[in-house]
Amino acid sequence: MATLGNIRKRSGLLLAVIGIAMLAFILGDFMQSQRVGGSSQIIIGEIEGEKVMPQDFQNKVDEQIEIQSSQNPNFSINEATRGQIRNQVWNQFIRDILMNKQFKSLGIALSDKEWMERLSGANVHPEISKIPLFQDPNTGKFDGNRALMYVKGIMSEESIESRNQWISYQEYLIKLIKQAKYDALISKSMHITDYQTKISAEEKNNNIVFNYVKIPYSSLADSSFAPSDKEIKDYYKKNKSDYKQIKSKDIDYVVFEVVPSIDDEQKTIEYLNSLLLEFSKYEDYENLVRRHSDVSNNQFIYSKKESLLDQNWQKLFDEEIGTTIGPYLHNEGNYRIAKLVDVQKRADSVSARHILISNERMTSDSAITFLNQLKKQFEAGVDFGELAEANSDDKGSAIKGGDLGWFSEGRMVDEFNEVCFTSAKGQLKIVETQFGVHLIQVVDHSRKIKKIKVAHIDRNVSASTETFEKYHKQARKFAGELMTTDISFDSLINTNNLVKRNDYRIVESKSSISGLPNSREIVKWVNQAKKGDVSEIFEINNSLVVCYLLESRDEGFTPLNTLIEEISSIVMMQKKYDHVKKLYSNQDLENIATSNSTTVQSAKTNFSSNSITGVGFEPKLIGKIFGKDKNNQPVQCSNSIIYFQTISEDSIQTQNQNAERIQLVNALKNISAVESFNAIKDKSTITDNRTKIY
């Protein structure tokens, strides 16, 4: 129903579960996949004991398809978005289920009386008040009676679909209201003490000036501090919790890009040449373009010579209608033929105003009837600007009385453009476009100039079956040798003068392989493969791909043998630090600087700083400077060992600690909603089966 579509559009529901619709196209594969406990029942996952069932999932999918399609005429799915959408859908299910449990346990509910107040009373919900259908057309203000009449009408309609749409929207609003109550509970619990306020003010305003000497680790010879095997093992054992790992895999892969041959290019040119005669004589050029062009969104507009979209078309400007040019190379891998289809004297630009009734607000027939009524009001003397401001769904122009200003040919969609450039000054016309139905008035024209319309057919140079087979043979040979011989992947790459690519730490839910958009199929192979496996030949983005599973990691701890280099570096830095600390014990900064052929530097910092000028990001150093033991103790920093000595401390007293308190409370409130949900999620039991399906 159009009105409900408008309500949904304005509700923000799309933001909550944006893009769920795309999953409809892949749910079919899921339906034949995961089965639980030998039962025929299928589940996507389980969240705190609640199963995510396919029918519930499908209902969401269907709902979002309707919304996405109505809002975007070019709505489509591609592999790159699928992984993102799956995550968004799953996260929304998690949020809904977990928050519903919170609402129930905390007694957060909405009474009938409160709902009526939020629907039509003085405390109307903002989402309701923004719906034009519920606003007084004369004042633009919310009218509760209109909202009630609409709901009563919907609930009495025979259409089950309309009622279900309203019920779905109502449930969405109730969820918003409950969430607002929950957020208010969290927000009201945020409290900052006097002590916290005082400390925060001091951290920002208390500055310390200090001298320091920096001894880079690189100034000490690595060979003198090389760690032993025992030291490395001891460090790993002591810090093993720092080396947790999730299940992941590494691959090497090679891409055989299928490049069209010179013969393929010549065949494209010959194909376009074969169309030239028919193209020059065929009057229904748009049909011919649709049948033969590889570009589906062609727009054929009238243009002056200097505004032609293709510079080659200037050759047609003074030719006879029906003249053709081409084939010529338009873009890399794309050839074009073009035809002069019309020549006219048309305004260079026009000034117009309009009133739009969107598709979501009314059906086409209803909108035309409504705009004809507005047209009669205008002809009876009502100001067009007032009518636009009160009725137009194009809010950007409505506040300017519907004024669109001056615009050149091709700036608007075709139907709108044609009305504006063919109507007389002052004339009113109604036209339907992809956005809805418009009442248009041309306010003024500029001078008329010569313009031409050019139609064109574009053909991409694509690989023939023979060319494709040539590259497929190369890929088969590579994969075959890798599987049947002892030659390593790297050696085979070098022998065949190919380029090795790789992707590391691939997790099961990853949407694509790095460097290969739309390659979820390869991720699915990786999920099932074992170390040393060679893949089938994948066809990805006009290329052929062969993969080799290089490494596989189970969930747990990273093995020591893969961390030797990393831990060696850490232990070496510790040994250098211990050496320096012992070497310069009880020495002043000048002696330490002289011994290291450097100088004493000065700097200033406060506790809330992220970094120190001349030193960089060193939170450990800032902590030591503001600690109790301030002097003559070396600090183990990221790239160097630093000695420091405090020179002076200054404190700026905060006059208004209340302002500081408000700032701290607001900062806490800003993160409270997110952090509270994350805490709930972290403590919940969630089973996710998506990677077994997609």
mmCIF file of C-alpha atoms in Angstrom, residues 20-21 24 53-66:
data_model
loop_
_atom_site.group_PDB
_atom_site.id
_atom_site.type_symbol
_atom_site.label_atom_id
_atom_site.label_comp_id
_atom_site.label_asym_id
_atom_site.label_seq_id
_atom_site.Cartn_x
_atom_site.Cartn_y
_atom_site.Cartn_z
ATOM 1 C CA ILE A 20 17.926 -7.224 4.792
ATOM 2 C CA ALA A 21 16.027 -7.633 1.543
ATOM 3 C CA ALA A 24 15.875 -13.226 -0.179
ATOM 4 C CA MET A 53 13.526 -19.557 12.210
ATOM 5 C CA PRO A 54 13.494 -19.389 8.407
ATOM 6 C CA GLN A 55 9.917 -18.126 8.127
ATOM 7 C CA ASP A 56 10.589 -15.224 10.482
ATOM 8 C CA PHE A 57 13.709 -14.494 8.516
ATOM 9 C CA GLN A 58 11.846 -14.692 5.200
ATOM 10 C CA ASN A 59 9.145 -12.306 6.430
ATOM 11 C CA LYS A 60 11.835 -9.735 7.193
ATOM 12 C CA VAL A 61 13.375 -10.332 3.802
ATOM 13 C CA ASP A 62 10.079 -9.808 1.966
ATOM 14 C CA GLU A 63 9.353 -6.691 3.981
ATOM 15 C CA GLN A 64 12.694 -5.147 3.141
ATOM 16 C CA ILE A 65 12.487 -6.075 -0.536
ATOM 17 C CA GLU A 66 9.300 -4.030 -0.744
#
